GROMACS .gro file of C-alpha atoms in nm:
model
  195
    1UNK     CA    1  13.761  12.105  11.768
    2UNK     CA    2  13.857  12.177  11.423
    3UNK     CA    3  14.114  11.941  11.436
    4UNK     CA    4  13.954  11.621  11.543
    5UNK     CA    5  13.855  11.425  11.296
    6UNK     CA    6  13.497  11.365  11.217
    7UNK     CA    7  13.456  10.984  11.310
    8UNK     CA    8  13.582  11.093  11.671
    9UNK     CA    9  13.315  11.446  11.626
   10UNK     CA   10  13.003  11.166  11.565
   11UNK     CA   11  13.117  10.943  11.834
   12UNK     CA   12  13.061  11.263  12.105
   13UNK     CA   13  12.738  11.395  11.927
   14UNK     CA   14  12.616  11.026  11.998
   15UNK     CA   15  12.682  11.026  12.346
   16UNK     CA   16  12.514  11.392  12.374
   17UNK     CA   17  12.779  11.621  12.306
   18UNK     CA   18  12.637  11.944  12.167
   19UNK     CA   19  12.925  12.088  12.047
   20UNK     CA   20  13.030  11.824  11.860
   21UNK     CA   21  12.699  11.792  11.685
   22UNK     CA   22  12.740  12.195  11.586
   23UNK     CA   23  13.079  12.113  11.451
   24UNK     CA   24  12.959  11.880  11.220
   25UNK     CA   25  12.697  12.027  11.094
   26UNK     CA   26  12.863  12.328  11.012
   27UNK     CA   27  13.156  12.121  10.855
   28UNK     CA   28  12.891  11.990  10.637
   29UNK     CA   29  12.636  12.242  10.568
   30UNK     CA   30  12.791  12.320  10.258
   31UNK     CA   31  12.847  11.971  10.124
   32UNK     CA   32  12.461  11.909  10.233
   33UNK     CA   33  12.404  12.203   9.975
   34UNK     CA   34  12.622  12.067   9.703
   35UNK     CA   35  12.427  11.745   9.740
   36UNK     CA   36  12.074  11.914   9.731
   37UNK     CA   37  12.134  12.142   9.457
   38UNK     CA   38  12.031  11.927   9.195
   39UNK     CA   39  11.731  11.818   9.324
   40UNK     CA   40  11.387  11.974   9.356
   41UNK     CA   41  11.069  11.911   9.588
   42UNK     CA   42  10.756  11.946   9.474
   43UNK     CA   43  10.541  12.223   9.608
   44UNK     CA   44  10.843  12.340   9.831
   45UNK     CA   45  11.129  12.579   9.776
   46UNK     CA   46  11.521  12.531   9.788
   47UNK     CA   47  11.581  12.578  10.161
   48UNK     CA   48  11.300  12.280  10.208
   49UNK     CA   49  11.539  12.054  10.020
   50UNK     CA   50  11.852  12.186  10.216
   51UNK     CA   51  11.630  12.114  10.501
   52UNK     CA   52  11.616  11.753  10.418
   53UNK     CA   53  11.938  11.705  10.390
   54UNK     CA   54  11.983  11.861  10.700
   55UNK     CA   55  11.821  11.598  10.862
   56UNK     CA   56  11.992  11.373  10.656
   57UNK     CA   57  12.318  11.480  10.784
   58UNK     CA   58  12.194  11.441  11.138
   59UNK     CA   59  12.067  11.094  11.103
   60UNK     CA   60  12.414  10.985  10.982
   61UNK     CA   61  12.545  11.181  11.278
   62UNK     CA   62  12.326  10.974  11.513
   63UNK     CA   63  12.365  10.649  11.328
   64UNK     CA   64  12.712  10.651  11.192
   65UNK     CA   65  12.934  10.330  11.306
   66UNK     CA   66  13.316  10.361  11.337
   67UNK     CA   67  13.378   9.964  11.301
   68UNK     CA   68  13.185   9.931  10.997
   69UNK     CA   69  13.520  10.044  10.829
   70UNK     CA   70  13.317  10.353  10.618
   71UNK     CA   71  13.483  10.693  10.626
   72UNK     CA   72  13.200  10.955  10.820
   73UNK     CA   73  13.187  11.181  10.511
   74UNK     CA   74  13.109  10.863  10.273
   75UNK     CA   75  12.833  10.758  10.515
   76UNK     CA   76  12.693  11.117  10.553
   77UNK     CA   77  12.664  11.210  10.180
   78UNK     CA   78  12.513  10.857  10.147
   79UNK     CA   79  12.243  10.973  10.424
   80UNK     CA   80  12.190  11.335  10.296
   81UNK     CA   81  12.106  11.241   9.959
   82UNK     CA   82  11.880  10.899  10.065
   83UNK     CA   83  11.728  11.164  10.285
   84UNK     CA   84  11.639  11.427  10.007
   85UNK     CA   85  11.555  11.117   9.729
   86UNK     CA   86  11.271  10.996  10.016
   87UNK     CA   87  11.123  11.370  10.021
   88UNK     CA   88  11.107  11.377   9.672
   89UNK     CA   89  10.954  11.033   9.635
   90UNK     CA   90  10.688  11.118   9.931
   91UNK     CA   91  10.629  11.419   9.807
   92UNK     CA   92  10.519  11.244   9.444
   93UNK     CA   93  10.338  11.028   9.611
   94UNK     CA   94  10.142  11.292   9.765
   95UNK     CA   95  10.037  11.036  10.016
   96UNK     CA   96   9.878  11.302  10.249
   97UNK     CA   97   9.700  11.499   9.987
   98UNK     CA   98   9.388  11.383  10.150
   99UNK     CA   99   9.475  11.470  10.493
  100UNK     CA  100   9.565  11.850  10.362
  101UNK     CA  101   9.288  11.947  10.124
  102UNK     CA  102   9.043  11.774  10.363
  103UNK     CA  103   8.650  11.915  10.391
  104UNK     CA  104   8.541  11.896  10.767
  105UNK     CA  105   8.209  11.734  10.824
  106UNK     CA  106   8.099  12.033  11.060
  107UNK     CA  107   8.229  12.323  10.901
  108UNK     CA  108   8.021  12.450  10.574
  109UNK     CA  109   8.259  12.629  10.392
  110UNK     CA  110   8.603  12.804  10.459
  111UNK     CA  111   8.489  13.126  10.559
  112UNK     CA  112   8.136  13.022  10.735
  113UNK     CA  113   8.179  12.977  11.118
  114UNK     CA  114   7.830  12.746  11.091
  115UNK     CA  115   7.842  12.379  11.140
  116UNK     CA  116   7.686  12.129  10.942
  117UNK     CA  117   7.457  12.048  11.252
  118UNK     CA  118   7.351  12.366  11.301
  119UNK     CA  119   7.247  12.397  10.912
  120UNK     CA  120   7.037  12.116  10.949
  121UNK     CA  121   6.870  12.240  11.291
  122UNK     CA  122   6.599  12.488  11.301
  123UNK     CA  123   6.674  12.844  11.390
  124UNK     CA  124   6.462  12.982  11.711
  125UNK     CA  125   6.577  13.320  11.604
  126UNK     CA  126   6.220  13.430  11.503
  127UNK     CA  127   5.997  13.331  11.187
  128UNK     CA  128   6.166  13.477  10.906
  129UNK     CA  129   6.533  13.335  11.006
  130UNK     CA  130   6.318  12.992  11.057
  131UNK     CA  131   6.164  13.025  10.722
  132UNK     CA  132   6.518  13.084  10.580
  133UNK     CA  133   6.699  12.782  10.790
  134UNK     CA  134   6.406  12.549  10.716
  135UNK     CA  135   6.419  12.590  10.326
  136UNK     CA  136   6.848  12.615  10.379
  137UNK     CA  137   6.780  12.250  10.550
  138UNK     CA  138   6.512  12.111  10.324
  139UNK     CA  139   6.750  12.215  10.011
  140UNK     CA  140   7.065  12.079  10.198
  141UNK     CA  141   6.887  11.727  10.275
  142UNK     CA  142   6.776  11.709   9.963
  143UNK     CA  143   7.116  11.726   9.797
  144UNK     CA  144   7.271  11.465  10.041
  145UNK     CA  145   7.002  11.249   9.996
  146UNK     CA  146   7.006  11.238   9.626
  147UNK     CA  147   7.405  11.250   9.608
  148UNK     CA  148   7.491  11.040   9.911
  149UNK     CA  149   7.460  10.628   9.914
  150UNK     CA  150   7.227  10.499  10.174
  151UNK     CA  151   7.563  10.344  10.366
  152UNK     CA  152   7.705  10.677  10.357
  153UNK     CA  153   7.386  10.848  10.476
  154UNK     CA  154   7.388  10.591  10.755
  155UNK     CA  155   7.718  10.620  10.834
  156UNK     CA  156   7.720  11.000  10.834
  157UNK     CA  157   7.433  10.989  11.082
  158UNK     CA  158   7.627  10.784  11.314
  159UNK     CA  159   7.903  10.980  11.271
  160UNK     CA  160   7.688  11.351  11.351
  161UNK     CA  161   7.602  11.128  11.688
  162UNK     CA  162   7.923  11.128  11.801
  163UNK     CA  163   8.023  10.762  11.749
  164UNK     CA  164   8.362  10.638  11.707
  165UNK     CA  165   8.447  10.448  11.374
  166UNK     CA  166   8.474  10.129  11.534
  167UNK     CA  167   8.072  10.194  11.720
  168UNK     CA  168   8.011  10.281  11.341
  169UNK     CA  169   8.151   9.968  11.207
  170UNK     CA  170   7.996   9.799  11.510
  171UNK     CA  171   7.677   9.909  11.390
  172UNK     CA  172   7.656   9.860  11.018
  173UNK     CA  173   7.843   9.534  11.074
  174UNK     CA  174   8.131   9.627  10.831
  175UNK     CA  175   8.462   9.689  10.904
  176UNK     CA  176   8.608  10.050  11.053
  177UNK     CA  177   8.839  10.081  10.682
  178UNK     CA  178   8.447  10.098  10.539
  179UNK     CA  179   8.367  10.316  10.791
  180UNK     CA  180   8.677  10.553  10.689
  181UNK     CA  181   8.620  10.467  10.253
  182UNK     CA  182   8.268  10.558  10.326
  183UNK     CA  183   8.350  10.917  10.508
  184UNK     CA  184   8.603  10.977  10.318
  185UNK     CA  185   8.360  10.980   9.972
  186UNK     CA  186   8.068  11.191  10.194
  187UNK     CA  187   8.356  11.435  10.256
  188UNK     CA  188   8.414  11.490   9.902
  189UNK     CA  189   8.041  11.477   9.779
  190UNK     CA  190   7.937  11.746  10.059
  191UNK     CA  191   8.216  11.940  10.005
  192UNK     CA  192   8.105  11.955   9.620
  193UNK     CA  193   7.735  12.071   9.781
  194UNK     CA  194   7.846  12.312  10.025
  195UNK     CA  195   8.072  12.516   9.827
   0.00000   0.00000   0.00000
Protein backbone atom coordinates (compact mmCIF):
# COMPACT_ATOMS: atom_id res chain seq x y z
CA UNK A 1 0.00 0.00 0.00
CA UNK A 2 2.75 2.38 0.21
CA UNK A 3 2.74 2.86 -3.25
CA UNK A 4 -0.76 3.82 -4.13
CA UNK A 5 -1.35 7.08 -4.19
CA UNK A 6 -3.46 8.80 -1.67
CA UNK A 7 -6.56 9.92 -3.83
CA UNK A 8 -6.93 6.05 -4.68
CA UNK A 9 -6.08 5.31 -0.38
CA UNK A 10 -9.40 7.84 0.42
CA UNK A 11 -11.46 6.37 -2.24
CA UNK A 12 -11.14 2.65 -0.25
CA UNK A 13 -11.35 4.22 3.33
CA UNK A 14 -14.74 5.65 1.90
CA UNK A 15 -16.10 2.54 0.87
CA UNK A 16 -14.93 0.90 4.37
CA UNK A 17 -11.58 -0.18 3.82
CA UNK A 18 -9.70 -0.23 7.12
CA UNK A 19 -6.48 -0.52 5.95
CA UNK A 20 -6.58 2.11 3.79
CA UNK A 21 -7.86 4.47 6.43
CA UNK A 22 -4.59 3.30 8.74
CA UNK A 23 -2.42 4.11 5.81
CA UNK A 24 -3.44 7.45 5.65
CA UNK A 25 -3.44 8.38 8.78
CA UNK A 26 -0.15 7.29 9.46
CA UNK A 27 1.08 8.99 6.16
CA UNK A 28 -0.22 12.04 7.74
CA UNK A 29 0.18 11.96 11.37
CA UNK A 30 3.15 13.90 11.11
CA UNK A 31 1.97 16.60 8.74
CA UNK A 32 -1.27 16.78 11.19
CA UNK A 33 1.54 17.70 13.83
CA UNK A 34 3.34 20.20 11.71
CA UNK A 35 -0.03 21.84 11.19
CA UNK A 36 -1.01 21.86 14.97
CA UNK A 37 2.14 22.97 16.31
CA UNK A 38 1.49 26.45 16.19
CA UNK A 39 -1.62 26.52 17.66
CA UNK A 40 -2.85 26.23 21.23
CA UNK A 41 -6.30 25.23 22.96
CA UNK A 42 -7.37 26.71 25.78
CA UNK A 43 -7.58 24.70 28.94
CA UNK A 44 -6.16 21.59 26.98
CA UNK A 45 -2.69 20.31 26.31
CA UNK A 46 -0.72 19.60 22.95
CA UNK A 47 -1.94 16.07 22.21
CA UNK A 48 -5.71 17.69 22.50
CA UNK A 49 -4.78 19.86 19.54
CA UNK A 50 -3.06 16.90 17.63
CA UNK A 51 -6.26 15.29 18.48
CA UNK A 52 -8.20 17.75 16.49
CA UNK A 53 -6.44 17.54 13.75
CA UNK A 54 -6.75 14.05 13.89
CA UNK A 55 -10.18 14.28 13.29
CA UNK A 56 -9.55 16.74 10.89
CA UNK A 57 -7.58 14.44 8.83
CA UNK A 58 -10.34 11.88 9.02
CA UNK A 59 -13.09 14.11 7.92
CA UNK A 60 -11.11 14.93 4.75
CA UNK A 61 -10.58 11.19 4.49
CA UNK A 62 -14.36 10.64 4.56
CA UNK A 63 -15.24 13.69 2.55
CA UNK A 64 -12.48 14.10 0.07
CA UNK A 65 -13.75 14.19 -3.79
CA UNK A 66 -11.44 12.96 -6.61
CA UNK A 67 -13.38 15.04 -9.47
CA UNK A 68 -13.22 18.19 -7.71
CA UNK A 69 -9.67 18.38 -9.37
CA UNK A 70 -7.88 19.12 -5.58
CA UNK A 71 -4.80 17.07 -4.79
CA UNK A 72 -5.80 14.77 -1.28
CA UNK A 73 -2.92 16.36 0.67
CA UNK A 74 -4.19 20.07 -0.32
CA UNK A 75 -7.70 19.10 0.81
CA UNK A 76 -6.46 17.35 4.05
CA UNK A 77 -4.19 20.15 5.40
CA UNK A 78 -7.14 22.43 4.46
CA UNK A 79 -9.40 20.10 6.84
CA UNK A 80 -6.80 19.57 9.67
CA UNK A 81 -6.20 23.07 10.25
CA UNK A 82 -10.23 24.28 9.74
CA UNK A 83 -10.57 21.47 12.22
CA UNK A 84 -8.05 22.76 14.94
CA UNK A 85 -9.11 26.80 14.11
CA UNK A 86 -12.99 25.53 15.14
CA UNK A 87 -11.55 24.02 18.57
CA UNK A 88 -9.85 26.99 19.26
CA UNK A 89 -12.73 29.27 18.39
CA UNK A 90 -15.26 26.91 20.53
CA UNK A 91 -13.11 26.66 23.02
CA UNK A 92 -13.04 30.82 23.34
CA UNK A 93 -16.31 30.82 23.17
CA UNK A 94 -16.59 28.66 26.08
CA UNK A 95 -20.08 27.97 24.95
CA UNK A 96 -20.53 25.05 27.46
CA UNK A 97 -19.03 26.72 30.44
CA UNK A 98 -22.43 26.55 31.90
CA UNK A 99 -23.09 23.02 31.25
CA UNK A 100 -19.51 22.13 33.07
CA UNK A 101 -19.36 24.28 36.18
CA UNK A 102 -23.10 23.60 36.65
CA UNK A 103 -24.68 23.53 40.52
CA UNK A 104 -27.34 20.64 40.69
CA UNK A 105 -30.62 21.64 42.18
CA UNK A 106 -30.58 18.43 44.51
CA UNK A 107 -27.18 18.12 45.53
CA UNK A 108 -25.99 20.74 48.41
CA UNK A 109 -22.53 20.93 47.94
CA UNK A 110 -19.72 18.79 46.24
CA UNK A 111 -18.88 16.64 48.94
CA UNK A 112 -22.52 16.39 50.78
CA UNK A 113 -24.46 13.25 49.59
CA UNK A 114 -27.86 15.33 50.93
CA UNK A 115 -30.34 16.64 48.50
CA UNK A 116 -31.84 19.86 48.48
CA UNK A 117 -35.27 18.09 49.29
CA UNK A 118 -34.15 16.38 51.99
CA UNK A 119 -32.62 19.76 53.57
CA UNK A 120 -35.81 21.25 53.42
CA UNK A 121 -37.75 18.09 54.95
CA UNK A 122 -37.86 17.39 58.56
CA UNK A 123 -35.62 14.78 60.03
CA UNK A 124 -37.62 11.83 62.03
CA UNK A 125 -34.28 10.89 63.38
CA UNK A 126 -35.21 11.98 66.97
CA UNK A 127 -35.57 15.62 68.57
CA UNK A 128 -32.23 16.95 68.58
CA UNK A 129 -31.44 15.99 64.72
CA UNK A 130 -35.14 17.66 64.20
CA UNK A 131 -34.16 20.68 66.11
CA UNK A 132 -30.97 20.86 63.94
CA UNK A 133 -32.85 20.13 60.37
CA UNK A 134 -35.68 22.50 61.32
CA UNK A 135 -33.39 25.59 62.05
CA UNK A 136 -30.96 24.11 58.80
CA UNK A 137 -34.51 24.55 56.83
CA UNK A 138 -35.84 27.71 58.40
CA UNK A 139 -32.20 29.37 57.66
CA UNK A 140 -32.12 27.75 54.11
CA UNK A 141 -35.78 29.17 53.21
CA UNK A 142 -34.98 32.14 54.43
CA UNK A 143 -32.02 32.75 52.15
CA UNK A 144 -33.97 31.59 48.98
CA UNK A 145 -36.69 33.59 49.80
CA UNK A 146 -34.89 36.78 50.27
CA UNK A 147 -32.34 36.02 47.27
CA UNK A 148 -34.68 34.27 44.86
CA UNK A 149 -37.46 36.28 42.57
CA UNK A 150 -40.96 35.18 43.19
CA UNK A 151 -40.90 33.57 39.35
CA UNK A 152 -37.91 31.75 40.30
CA UNK A 153 -39.34 30.59 43.65
CA UNK A 154 -42.34 29.45 41.64
CA UNK A 155 -40.59 27.93 39.13
CA UNK A 156 -38.19 26.11 41.45
CA UNK A 157 -41.21 24.66 43.23
CA UNK A 158 -42.51 23.25 40.13
CA UNK A 159 -39.42 22.09 39.25
CA UNK A 160 -38.77 20.09 43.07
CA UNK A 161 -42.37 18.47 41.86
CA UNK A 162 -41.03 16.82 39.20
CA UNK A 163 -42.48 18.81 36.26
CA UNK A 164 -41.02 19.03 32.94
CA UNK A 165 -40.04 22.59 31.61
CA UNK A 166 -42.69 22.70 29.20
CA UNK A 167 -45.61 21.66 32.44
CA UNK A 168 -43.52 24.60 34.02
CA UNK A 169 -43.98 26.94 31.21
CA UNK A 170 -47.48 25.50 30.92
CA UNK A 171 -48.09 26.69 34.25
CA UNK A 172 -46.66 30.12 34.67
CA UNK A 173 -47.88 30.81 31.14
CA UNK A 174 -44.36 31.83 29.84
CA UNK A 175 -42.37 30.20 27.55
CA UNK A 176 -39.98 26.89 28.40
CA UNK A 177 -36.54 29.42 27.37
CA UNK A 178 -38.06 31.39 30.73
CA UNK A 179 -38.42 28.36 32.30
CA UNK A 180 -34.58 27.44 31.51
CA UNK A 181 -33.28 31.69 32.08
CA UNK A 182 -35.16 31.38 35.26
CA UNK A 183 -33.34 27.94 36.55
CA UNK A 184 -30.49 28.73 35.24
CA UNK A 185 -30.18 32.19 37.66
CA UNK A 186 -31.72 29.90 40.89
CA UNK A 187 -28.78 27.60 40.06
CA UNK A 188 -26.31 30.23 40.48
CA UNK A 189 -28.00 32.13 43.48
CA UNK A 190 -28.33 28.68 45.52
CA UNK A 191 -25.18 27.61 44.62
CA UNK A 192 -23.81 31.06 46.16
CA UNK A 193 -26.09 29.92 49.50
CA UNK A 194 -25.14 26.46 49.74
CA UNK A 195 -21.52 26.68 49.55
Amino acid sequence: MTEIRDEHLAASAQTGDAAAMEQLCDRYKDRVRMIARPYFLIGADRDDVIQEGMIGLYKAIRDYRPDCSTAFSSFAEMCVTRQIISAINASRRQKHLPLNSYISLYNTSPGDDRELIELLQLSDDGPEDAFISKETSETLRRQVKSRLTPLERRVTELFLEGLTYQQIAEAIDRPPKSVDNALSRVKKKLGSVLE
